[in-house]
Coordinates of C-alpha atoms in Angstrom, one line a residue:
Chain A
M1 CA 7.4 30.4 38.0
S2 CA 7.8 26.6 39.1
L3 CA 6.9 25.6 35.5
A4 CA 9.2 25.6 32.7
F5 CA 9.6 24.0 29.0
S6 CA 12.0 21.2 28.3
A7 CA 15.0 21.2 26.4
R8 CA 12.9 19.3 23.6
A9 CA 10.3 21.9 23.7
E10 CA 12.4 24.9 23.9
A11 CA 14.2 23.7 20.7
E12 CA 10.7 23.5 18.9
I13 CA 9.8 26.6 19.8
Q14 CA 13.0 28.3 18.5
N15 CA 12.4 26.3 15.5
L16 CA 8.7 28.0 15.4
L17 CA 10.0 31.4 16.1
G18 CA 12.2 31.5 13.2
R19 CA 9.2 31.3 10.9
Y20 CA 7.8 34.7 11.5
P21 CA 8.5 38.3 11.5
V22 CA 6.7 38.8 14.5
Q23 CA 6.8 36.5 17.8
K24 CA 3.2 36.4 18.5
A25 CA 2.5 34.8 14.9
A26 CA 4.0 31.7 16.7
L27 CA 1.3 31.7 19.4
I28 CA -1.0 29.1 18.3
P29 CA 2.1 26.5 17.4
V30 CA 3.7 27.2 20.7
L31 CA 0.4 26.4 22.4
F32 CA 0.6 23.0 20.8
V33 CA 4.0 22.5 21.8
A34 CA 2.7 23.5 25.4
Q35 CA -0.1 21.7 25.7
T36 CA 1.9 18.5 24.4
E37 CA 4.3 19.3 27.1
F38 CA 1.9 19.7 30.0
G39 CA -1.4 18.0 29.1
Y40 CA -3.3 21.2 28.8
L41 CA -3.3 24.9 29.0
S42 CA -3.9 25.6 32.8
P43 CA -3.3 29.1 33.9
A44 CA 0.3 28.4 35.0
V45 CA 0.9 27.5 31.2
I46 CA -0.9 30.5 29.8
E47 CA 1.7 32.2 32.0
L48 CA 4.4 30.6 31.0
V49 CA 3.5 30.9 27.4
A50 CA 3.3 34.6 27.6
S51 CA 6.4 35.3 29.3
R52 CA 8.2 33.3 26.9
L53 CA 6.9 34.8 23.8
A54 CA 7.0 38.5 25.6
I55 CA 3.0 39.1 25.2
P56 CA 0.6 39.8 27.5
E57 CA -1.1 36.6 29.3
A58 CA -4.7 38.2 28.3
D59 CA -3.6 38.0 24.7
V60 CA -2.7 34.6 25.0
L61 CA -6.1 33.8 26.8
N62 CA -8.0 35.5 24.3
T63 CA -6.3 33.0 21.5
A64 CA -6.5 30.1 23.9
T65 CA -10.0 30.2 24.7
F66 CA -11.3 30.8 20.7
Y67 CA -10.0 27.5 19.9
T68 CA -11.6 24.2 20.4
M69 CA -8.3 22.1 19.9
L70 CA -6.8 24.2 22.6
H71 CA -7.5 22.5 25.9
K72 CA -8.4 24.7 28.7
E73 CA -9.2 21.7 30.9
P74 CA -7.4 18.1 31.1
V75 CA -8.6 15.7 28.3
G76 CA -8.5 12.2 28.9
R77 CA -5.4 9.7 27.6
V78 CA -7.8 8.5 24.9
H79 CA -9.4 11.4 23.2
V80 CA -12.1 10.5 21.2
Q81 CA -13.8 13.2 18.7
V82 CA -16.8 12.0 16.7
C83 CA -18.3 13.8 14.1
C84 CA -21.9 14.3 13.9
N85 CA -22.2 17.0 11.2
V86 CA -24.6 16.3 8.2
S87 CA -22.7 13.9 6.1
C88 CA -21.6 11.8 9.0
F89 CA -25.4 11.9 10.5
L90 CA -26.8 10.6 7.3
R91 CA -24.6 7.5 7.6
G92 CA -25.2 6.8 11.4
S93 CA -23.1 8.8 13.6
D94 CA -25.4 9.1 16.3
E95 CA -25.5 5.4 16.7
V96 CA -21.6 5.7 16.8
L97 CA -21.6 8.2 19.4
A98 CA -24.3 6.6 21.9
A99 CA -22.0 2.9 21.7
I100 CA -18.7 5.2 22.7
E101 CA -20.6 6.9 25.4
A102 CA -22.2 3.8 26.5
H103 CA -19.0 1.9 26.6
T104 CA -16.6 4.5 28.0
G105 CA -19.3 5.7 30.5
C106 CA -18.4 9.4 29.2
K107 CA -21.2 11.6 28.0
A108 CA -20.1 13.9 25.1
G109 CA -18.1 16.8 26.8
D110 CA -17.0 14.6 29.9
V111 CA -13.8 12.9 31.0
S112 CA -14.3 9.4 32.6
E113 CA -13.4 9.4 36.5
D114 CA -10.0 7.2 35.6
G115 CA -8.9 9.8 33.4
R116 CA -8.5 7.1 30.5
Y117 CA -11.2 8.7 28.5
S118 CA -12.6 11.7 27.1
V119 CA -15.6 12.1 24.3
E120 CA -16.3 14.8 22.1
R121 CA -18.8 15.6 19.5
V122 CA -17.2 17.6 17.0
E123 CA -17.9 19.2 13.6
C124 CA -16.9 18.0 10.2
L125 CA -13.5 16.5 10.1
A126 CA -13.6 16.6 6.3
A127 CA -13.7 12.9 5.6
C128 CA -17.5 12.6 4.3
D129 CA -16.9 10.0 2.1
R130 CA -15.8 7.6 4.6
A131 CA -18.5 8.8 7.1
P132 CA -18.9 8.4 9.9
C133 CA -15.6 9.1 11.0
M134 CA -14.1 9.8 14.4
Q135 CA -10.7 10.8 15.5
V136 CA -8.8 9.1 18.7
N137 CA -5.9 11.2 19.7
E138 CA -4.2 11.7 16.4
D139 CA -5.5 8.9 14.2
D140 CA -8.6 9.0 11.8
H141 CA -11.0 6.4 11.8
F142 CA -13.4 5.7 8.9
D143 CA -16.4 3.8 7.9
L144 CA -17.5 3.0 11.4
D145 CA -20.3 1.3 12.9
A146 CA -20.8 1.0 16.5
T147 CA -19.3 -2.2 17.1
K148 CA -16.0 -1.2 15.0
A149 CA -16.2 2.1 16.8
V150 CA -16.1 0.6 20.7
E151 CA -13.4 -1.7 19.5
L152 CA -11.1 1.0 18.2
V153 CA -11.7 3.2 21.4
S154 CA -11.2 0.3 23.5
N155 CA -7.9 -0.9 22.2
A156 CA -6.4 2.9 21.6
K157 CA -3.3 3.5 22.9
E158 CA -3.0 6.0 25.6
G159 CA -1.6 9.6 24.8
S160 CA 1.1 10.8 26.9
H161 CA -0.8 13.9 27.7
A162 CA -3.4 14.6 25.0
Chain B
M1 CA -18.6 10.3 -19.0
P2 CA -16.4 13.2 -20.0
E3 CA -13.4 13.0 -17.9
H4 CA -9.8 14.2 -17.3
R5 CA -7.5 13.0 -14.4
L6 CA -5.0 16.0 -13.9
L7 CA -5.5 16.6 -10.1
L8 CA -6.7 13.0 -8.7
R9 CA -4.1 10.5 -9.3
S10 CA -4.5 7.9 -6.5
H11 CA -5.5 5.2 -9.2
L12 CA -1.8 5.1 -10.2
G13 CA -0.7 3.9 -7.0
V14 CA 2.4 5.6 -6.6
D15 CA 3.7 7.2 -3.3
F16 CA 3.3 10.5 -4.2
T17 CA 4.9 11.9 -0.9
R18 CA 8.3 11.2 -1.9
F19 CA 10.0 13.5 -4.1
E20 CA 11.9 11.4 -6.6
N21 CA 8.4 9.6 -7.5
Y22 CA 6.7 13.2 -7.6
V23 CA 9.6 13.9 -10.5
K24 CA 9.5 10.6 -12.1
H25 CA 5.8 11.2 -13.1
G26 CA 6.3 14.5 -14.6
G27 CA 6.7 16.7 -11.0
M28 CA 9.0 20.1 -11.0
T29 CA 9.3 20.4 -14.9
Q30 CA 7.4 23.7 -14.5
A31 CA 9.4 25.0 -11.4
R32 CA 12.3 24.1 -13.4
R33 CA 11.2 26.1 -16.3
A34 CA 10.5 29.0 -13.9
F35 CA 14.1 28.9 -12.3
A36 CA 15.9 28.4 -16.0
R37 CA 18.4 30.8 -17.5
H38 CA 16.5 33.8 -18.9
D39 CA 17.5 33.1 -22.6
A40 CA 16.5 29.5 -22.3
S41 CA 13.7 28.3 -25.2
D42 CA 11.7 27.0 -22.3
Y43 CA 12.2 29.5 -19.4
L44 CA 9.0 30.5 -18.0
A45 CA 8.8 34.3 -16.9
P46 CA 6.8 35.7 -14.1
D47 CA 4.7 37.6 -16.3
A48 CA 3.9 34.8 -18.3
I49 CA 2.8 32.7 -15.3
V50 CA 0.4 35.2 -14.3
D51 CA -0.8 35.8 -18.2
E52 CA -1.4 31.9 -18.8
V53 CA -3.2 31.8 -15.1
K54 CA -5.4 34.6 -16.5
K55 CA -6.4 32.9 -19.9
A56 CA -7.1 29.6 -17.9
A57 CA -10.0 31.6 -15.8
L58 CA -8.8 29.7 -13.2
R59 CA -11.8 30.2 -10.8
G60 CA -11.0 29.9 -6.7
R61 CA -11.8 26.8 -5.5
G62 CA -12.2 27.5 -1.8
G63 CA -16.0 28.4 -2.4
A64 CA -16.2 31.9 -3.7
G65 CA -15.1 31.2 -7.2
F66 CA -13.2 34.6 -7.7
A67 CA -10.7 34.4 -10.7
A68 CA -7.3 33.8 -9.4
G69 CA -5.3 35.9 -11.8
V70 CA -7.4 38.9 -11.3
K71 CA -7.0 38.4 -7.4
W72 CA -3.3 38.5 -8.0
G73 CA -3.6 41.6 -9.7
F74 CA -4.6 43.2 -7.2
L75 CA -1.3 43.7 -5.4
P76 CA 0.1 47.1 -5.4
K77 CA 3.2 47.8 -7.9
D78 CA 5.0 49.4 -5.0
R79 CA 7.4 46.6 -3.7
S80 CA 8.6 48.5 -0.7
K81 CA 7.0 45.8 1.5
P82 CA 7.5 42.0 1.6
R83 CA 4.6 40.0 0.0
Y84 CA 3.1 37.1 1.4
L85 CA 1.4 33.9 -0.2
V86 CA -0.8 32.5 2.1
I87 CA -2.2 29.0 1.2
N88 CA -5.7 28.1 2.8
G89 CA -6.0 24.6 3.7
D90 CA -8.4 25.5 6.4
E91 CA -10.8 22.9 4.9
G92 CA -13.8 22.3 7.3
E93 CA -16.9 23.5 5.1
P94 CA -19.2 20.3 5.9
G95 CA -19.3 17.9 2.9
T96 CA -16.0 18.6 1.6
F97 CA -12.8 16.7 1.8
K98 CA -10.7 17.5 -1.4
D99 CA -8.1 19.5 0.1
R100 CA -7.3 16.4 2.6
Y101 CA -6.0 14.7 -0.8
F102 CA -3.6 17.0 -1.7
L103 CA -2.1 17.5 1.8
E104 CA -2.0 14.1 2.6
D105 CA -1.6 12.2 -0.7
D106 CA -0.1 14.8 -3.5
P107 CA 1.7 17.6 -1.4
F108 CA 4.3 18.3 -4.0
R109 CA 1.7 19.2 -6.6
L110 CA 0.6 21.9 -4.3
L111 CA 4.2 23.1 -3.3
E112 CA 5.2 23.3 -7.2
G113 CA 2.1 25.4 -7.6
C114 CA 3.4 27.7 -4.3
I115 CA 7.0 27.8 -6.3
L116 CA 5.7 29.2 -9.2
T117 CA 3.3 31.4 -8.0
C118 CA 5.6 33.1 -5.4
K119 CA 8.2 33.1 -8.4
A120 CA 5.2 35.1 -10.5
L121 CA 4.3 37.5 -7.9
G122 CA 7.8 38.2 -6.4
V123 CA 6.9 36.5 -3.1
H124 CA 9.6 35.2 -0.7
T125 CA 7.6 33.7 2.2
C126 CA 4.7 31.4 1.8
Y127 CA 2.9 30.0 4.5
I128 CA 0.2 26.8 4.0
Y129 CA -2.4 27.1 6.8
I130 CA -3.8 23.8 7.3
R131 CA -6.4 23.0 9.9
G132 CA -5.1 21.5 13.3
E133 CA -7.2 18.3 12.9
F134 CA -5.4 17.0 9.7
H135 CA -2.3 15.2 11.5
K136 CA -1.4 13.2 8.5
G137 CA -1.7 16.2 6.4
I138 CA 0.4 18.4 8.4
R139 CA 3.0 16.2 8.7
R140 CA 3.1 14.9 4.8
T141 CA 3.3 18.6 3.8
A142 CA 5.7 19.3 6.4
G143 CA 7.8 16.4 5.4
A144 CA 7.4 17.4 1.5
I145 CA 8.8 21.0 2.5
D146 CA 11.8 19.3 4.2
Q147 CA 12.4 17.3 1.1
L148 CA 12.3 20.1 -1.1
R149 CA 14.7 22.0 1.2
A150 CA 17.4 19.1 1.3
V151 CA 17.5 19.2 -2.5
G152 CA 17.8 23.2 -2.8
W153 CA 14.1 23.9 -4.0
L154 CA 13.5 26.1 -0.6
G155 CA 16.2 28.7 1.3
K156 CA 18.4 30.7 0.4
D157 CA 19.1 31.0 -3.4
I158 CA 17.1 28.2 -4.5
Q159 CA 18.4 26.8 -7.6
K160 CA 21.5 29.5 -7.6
S161 CA 18.8 31.6 -8.8
G162 CA 19.5 34.3 -6.7
F163 CA 16.0 34.0 -5.4
D164 CA 15.3 33.0 -1.9
L165 CA 12.1 31.2 -0.9
E166 CA 10.7 29.8 2.2
I167 CA 7.3 27.9 2.9
W168 CA 6.1 26.9 6.2
T169 CA 3.4 24.7 7.4
H170 CA 1.1 26.9 9.7
T171 CA -1.2 24.6 12.4
G172 CA -5.1 26.1 12.7
A173 CA -6.7 24.9 16.2
G174 CA -10.2 24.0 15.2
A175 CA -12.3 26.9 14.4
Y176 CA -14.3 26.9 11.0
V177 CA -14.6 30.6 10.6
C178 CA -10.5 30.6 10.0
G179 CA -11.5 29.4 6.6
E180 CA -12.6 32.9 6.1
E181 CA -9.5 34.6 4.5
T182 CA -9.2 37.6 6.8
A183 CA -10.0 35.3 9.9
L184 CA -7.3 33.1 8.7
L185 CA -4.8 35.9 8.7
E186 CA -5.6 36.9 12.2
S187 CA -5.2 33.3 13.3
L188 CA -2.1 33.3 11.6
E189 CA -0.8 36.4 13.4
G190 CA -1.7 34.6 16.9
N191 CA -4.8 35.9 17.5
A192 CA -8.3 34.8 17.8
G193 CA -9.9 34.0 14.4
R194 CA -12.1 37.0 14.1
P195 CA -12.6 38.1 10.6
R196 CA -11.5 41.8 9.6
L197 CA -13.4 44.8 7.8
K198 CA -13.0 45.0 4.1
P199 CA -11.7 47.1 2.6
P200 CA -8.6 47.3 2.9
F201 CA -8.1 43.9 0.8
P202 CA -5.3 41.2 1.7
A203 CA -3.8 41.8 -1.4
V204 CA -3.2 45.5 -0.2
V205 CA -2.9 45.1 3.8
G206 CA -2.8 41.5 4.6
L207 CA -0.7 39.4 6.7
F208 CA 1.5 41.4 9.2
G209 CA 0.1 44.8 7.2
C210 CA 1.8 43.7 4.0
P211 CA 0.2 42.8 0.4
T212 CA -0.8 39.1 0.7
I213 CA -2.5 36.9 -1.8
I214 CA -4.4 33.9 -0.1
N215 CA -5.4 31.1 -2.4
N216 CA -7.3 27.5 -1.7
V217 CA -4.8 24.4 -2.0
E218 CA -6.6 23.1 -5.1
T219 CA -6.6 26.7 -6.6
I220 CA -2.7 26.9 -6.5
A221 CA -2.4 22.5 -7.1
N222 CA -3.6 23.8 -10.8
V223 CA -0.9 26.2 -11.3
P224 CA 1.6 23.7 -12.6
I225 CA -1.1 22.3 -14.9
I226 CA -1.9 25.5 -16.4
T227 CA 1.4 26.3 -17.2
E228 CA 2.2 22.9 -18.7
M229 CA -0.8 23.0 -20.9
G230 CA -1.4 26.5 -21.4
G231 CA -4.0 28.9 -20.4
A232 CA -6.2 28.3 -23.2
A233 CA -6.1 24.5 -23.0
F234 CA -6.8 24.6 -19.8
L235 CA -9.8 27.0 -20.5
A236 CA -11.1 24.8 -23.1
L237 CA -11.2 21.5 -20.4
G238 CA -14.1 23.5 -18.8
G239 CA -16.9 25.9 -20.0
P240 CA -16.8 29.7 -20.8
N241 CA -15.0 31.7 -17.7
N242 CA -14.8 28.3 -15.7
G243 CA -11.3 26.9 -16.5
G244 CA -10.0 23.2 -16.3
T245 CA -11.3 20.7 -14.2
K246 CA -12.5 20.4 -10.7
I247 CA -12.6 17.9 -7.8
F248 CA -16.2 17.2 -6.6
G249 CA -16.9 15.1 -3.3
V250 CA -19.8 13.2 -3.0
S251 CA -21.0 11.8 0.5
G252 CA -24.2 10.9 2.4
H253 CA -27.0 8.7 0.8
V254 CA -24.8 7.4 -2.5
K255 CA -23.6 3.8 -3.3
R256 CA -20.0 5.2 -4.2
P257 CA -19.1 8.1 -1.9
G258 CA -15.6 9.8 -2.8
L259 CA -13.7 12.3 -4.5
F260 CA -14.4 12.9 -8.5
E261 CA -12.7 14.7 -10.9
I262 CA -15.0 16.5 -13.8
D263 CA -14.3 18.8 -16.5
L264 CA -16.0 21.8 -15.3
A265 CA -19.5 23.1 -17.2
K266 CA -19.7 19.4 -19.0
V267 CA -21.1 17.1 -16.1
T268 CA -24.7 17.6 -14.8
M269 CA -25.5 17.1 -10.7
R270 CA -27.6 14.0 -12.0
E271 CA -24.7 12.4 -13.8
L272 CA -22.7 13.2 -10.9
I273 CA -24.9 11.4 -8.6
Y274 CA -26.0 8.5 -10.7
D275 CA -22.9 7.9 -13.3
Y276 CA -19.9 8.8 -10.6
A277 CA -21.4 8.6 -7.4
G278 CA -23.2 5.0 -8.6
G279 CA -26.6 6.3 -7.4
V280 CA -28.8 6.5 -4.6
L281 CA -28.0 4.3 -1.8
G282 CA -31.0 1.4 -1.6
D283 CA -31.9 2.7 -5.0
K284 CA -34.4 4.6 -2.8
P285 CA -35.6 7.9 -4.6
L286 CA -33.7 10.9 -4.5
K287 CA -35.1 13.7 -1.8
A288 CA -32.7 16.3 -2.1
V289 CA -29.1 17.3 -2.4
I290 CA -26.9 20.1 -1.2
P291 CA -24.7 21.2 -4.0
G292 CA -21.4 22.5 -2.5
G293 CA -20.8 22.1 1.3
S294 CA -23.6 22.6 3.7
S295 CA -23.8 26.6 3.2
C296 CA -25.5 25.9 -0.3
P297 CA -29.2 26.2 -0.9
I298 CA -30.9 22.9 -1.2
M299 CA -31.7 21.3 -4.7
T300 CA -34.8 19.3 -5.2
P301 CA -34.5 16.1 -7.5
D302 CA -36.3 18.0 -10.3
E303 CA -33.4 20.8 -10.2
I304 CA -30.3 18.3 -10.9
D305 CA -30.5 18.4 -14.8
I306 CA -28.0 21.4 -14.3
A307 CA -24.4 21.7 -15.2
L308 CA -21.5 21.9 -12.9
D309 CA -19.8 25.3 -12.8
F310 CA -19.4 28.3 -10.8
D311 CA -22.1 29.9 -12.8
S312 CA -24.8 27.5 -13.9
L313 CA -26.2 26.6 -10.3
K314 CA -27.3 30.2 -9.9
Q315 CA -30.4 29.2 -12.3
V316 CA -31.7 27.2 -9.7
G317 CA -30.7 29.6 -6.9
T318 CA -28.0 27.7 -5.2
V319 CA -24.1 28.0 -5.6
F320 CA -21.1 26.0 -6.5
G321 CA -19.7 26.4 -3.2
T322 CA -16.9 24.0 -2.3
A323 CA -18.0 21.6 -4.3
G324 CA -19.0 18.9 -1.9
A325 CA -22.1 17.6 -2.7
I326 CA -24.4 15.8 0.1
V327 CA -27.1 13.8 -1.4
M328 CA -30.3 12.5 0.9
A329 CA -32.5 9.7 0.0
E330 CA -36.4 9.7 0.6
G331 CA -36.9 9.1 3.8
T332 CA -34.5 11.7 5.5
C333 CA -35.9 14.3 7.8
L334 CA -34.5 17.7 6.2
L335 CA -35.2 19.5 9.9
K336 CA -32.9 17.0 11.6
V337 CA -30.3 17.7 8.6
L338 CA -31.1 21.7 9.0
K339 CA -30.7 21.0 13.0
R340 CA -27.1 19.6 12.4
I341 CA -26.3 22.8 10.1
S342 CA -27.7 25.3 12.0
R343 CA -26.1 24.0 15.2
F344 CA -22.8 23.9 13.3
Y345 CA -23.3 27.9 12.2
E346 CA -24.2 28.7 15.8
H347 CA -21.2 26.8 17.6
E348 CA -18.7 28.3 14.7
S349 CA -20.0 32.0 14.6
C350 CA -17.2 34.0 16.1
G351 CA -19.5 36.4 18.0
Q352 CA -18.2 39.7 16.8
C353 CA -21.5 40.6 14.7
T354 CA -24.6 40.9 16.1
P355 CA -26.9 39.6 13.5
C356 CA -24.8 36.4 13.5
R357 CA -24.2 35.8 16.9
E358 CA -27.7 36.2 18.2
G359 CA -29.4 35.0 14.5
T360 CA -27.7 31.5 14.3
G361 CA -28.5 30.6 17.9
W362 CA -32.2 31.8 17.2
I363 CA -32.3 29.7 14.3
A364 CA -30.9 26.4 15.5
R365 CA -33.2 26.6 18.9
I366 CA -36.4 27.2 16.8
V367 CA -35.3 24.1 14.3
D368 CA -34.7 22.1 17.4
Q369 CA -38.3 23.2 18.7
I370 CA -39.8 22.6 15.7
E371 CA -38.4 19.3 15.0
A372 CA -39.2 18.1 18.4
G373 CA -43.0 18.4 17.9
N374 CA -43.2 21.7 19.7
G375 CA -43.1 24.3 16.7
R376 CA -46.1 26.8 15.9
P377 CA -46.8 27.9 12.6
E378 CA -45.7 31.4 13.2
M379 CA -41.9 30.0 14.0
I380 CA -41.6 29.1 10.7
D381 CA -41.8 33.1 9.6
L382 CA -39.9 33.7 12.5
I383 CA -37.1 31.7 11.2
W384 CA -37.2 33.2 8.0
D385 CA -37.3 36.8 9.3
A386 CA -34.2 35.8 11.7
A387 CA -32.2 34.5 8.4
S388 CA -33.2 37.6 6.4
A389 CA -31.9 39.7 9.1
M390 CA -28.7 38.3 8.8
E391 CA -27.9 38.3 5.3
G392 CA -25.6 40.6 4.1
N393 CA -25.7 42.4 7.7
T394 CA -22.2 41.2 8.7
I395 CA -18.5 41.4 8.6
C396 CA -18.2 38.0 7.0
A397 CA -20.0 35.3 5.0
L398 CA -20.7 33.1 8.1
A399 CA -24.2 34.7 8.5
D400 CA -25.2 34.1 4.9
A401 CA -23.8 30.6 5.1
A402 CA -26.0 30.1 8.1
A403 CA -29.0 31.8 6.6
W404 CA -29.0 30.2 3.0
P405 CA -29.4 26.6 3.7
V406 CA -32.4 27.4 6.3
K407 CA -34.3 29.5 4.3
S408 CA -34.1 27.5 1.2
V409 CA -35.5 24.4 2.7
I410 CA -38.5 26.7 3.9
K411 CA -38.9 27.7 0.2
K412 CA -38.7 24.3 -1.5
F413 CA -39.6 21.8 1.4
R414 CA -42.2 24.0 3.1
G415 CA -44.3 21.1 3.9
E416 CA -41.8 19.2 5.7
F417 CA -42.0 22.2 8.2
D418 CA -45.7 22.4 8.2
E419 CA -45.9 18.6 8.7
H420 CA -43.9 18.7 11.7
V421 CA -46.2 21.4 13.3
R422 CA -49.2 19.9 12.2
L423 CA -48.1 16.3 13.9
G424 CA -46.6 17.8 17.0
R425 CA -43.8 15.3 16.2
C426 CA -41.2 14.3 13.5
P427 CA -43.3 12.5 10.8
H428 CA -40.0 10.8 10.4
G429 CA -39.4 9.2 14.0
P430 CA -37.5 10.2 16.8
G431 CA -33.6 10.9 16.6

């Protein structure tokens, strides 16, 4: 196997494993560690996680494919998630999403050709009083309009992988 | 406006993510009582904590409103297996944003509640399951846990009491259904979040096959308040069998969207919208309100003089839910709203029960068709039938959550559907 966890990631995994009586319980947190380390959960990464936790690859895949925050394909270095659920819709999330799609050249669900942007339409982010809202990498942005959203997206710092 | 501020205290402008500030404002007094010497005058015995919570009529703040003290009573007497406390911080019901407050801005209130509950129930490991999108909430709650560990409130032999206690955060990964308690346990065990059949109930067979109590963030944040003021005083804040205050979120077409703490059973929906949230945006007439998160049946403007508590809303055919009210002004297309709601439940269905997996998709596609102007009159009955076939026929309540809003709009705003069909387009315009 060519892939390996860095010493920092391995320390994190050790720490996580200490929290549970059963190794598999650490699977989702460990998948997040792997995602930060390798960018996304490629088949090789799934294999690595399975062997590290001593559980079948099929189990890892079953879990990894169930959750939207676990990326099975690469995402952009600036990953934009726009909430389009009811409260955000009532306050103009469709205009926000359209402006971001126009600016980045990515339709929701796509990654831009240069790999800088990916745009996703997501469900409620639980910030309905500050709608419309979005998340850019790990940062929340609230009370958006089209102009403000585009400005935030174009000035966003690129994540290492995410 | 009757108002107690017991839970929400952002108006104080204090950084409650720092342990010393939490203590300076009266924090940890209850945890100290629970770990005092047994002969101390203010010692809080485990049974006393349970008794006060029972007397308080603390109803679960996660949506179902089940009495927390009664739930705790379901733990088996046999102590041969470890017991777990799991905090449900997978806040994702559209329109709900109250638990975010504790996780980000007042994590010690939740953690003191966890310490008291663990002491009361003889639990030595507690997991706080937080939705993965709450990056700040996860950081701050984990940071608060580290601070507690550093001062001897977590770990082995806490406060030299002989009692071991660990609290860990556990991160979700983007699945609404994991807010359902047995799906949450599956997720916590590293699996896909597919709800389990009940019985056995988690109090008997829960996390890792052991007795487990699962409570919402806001529910447990109330425990230190209850032991401090006493269960009877807490109950008196609200109404019969509805103890305490409740955090309400108001969003959508209002002038002052936000979180408001109200005394249960003493404030009406009208007061919440017009007095607390400042009224409808642009002073437009009110068209409709979804009272407690997107799964709750919709209310019409002539139903809003109803008191807000876990029981009263049943009188107008809806439920209290997670207390996240979504307000809609005149001019809002309810089919566009339903389209969002129906797509959401289709997306979030875990897929294991046929009525839900198929039904959520049917509803979403038919609502789409009607909204787009391609509806036929019989489609409305078809939605009704599909929704009815889902209700009560699945392992968890996600199917009901998808069925209720659509049925309530057909029942109370049938004209909206008919007009889309008759005109062959949305009367409110495209979008």
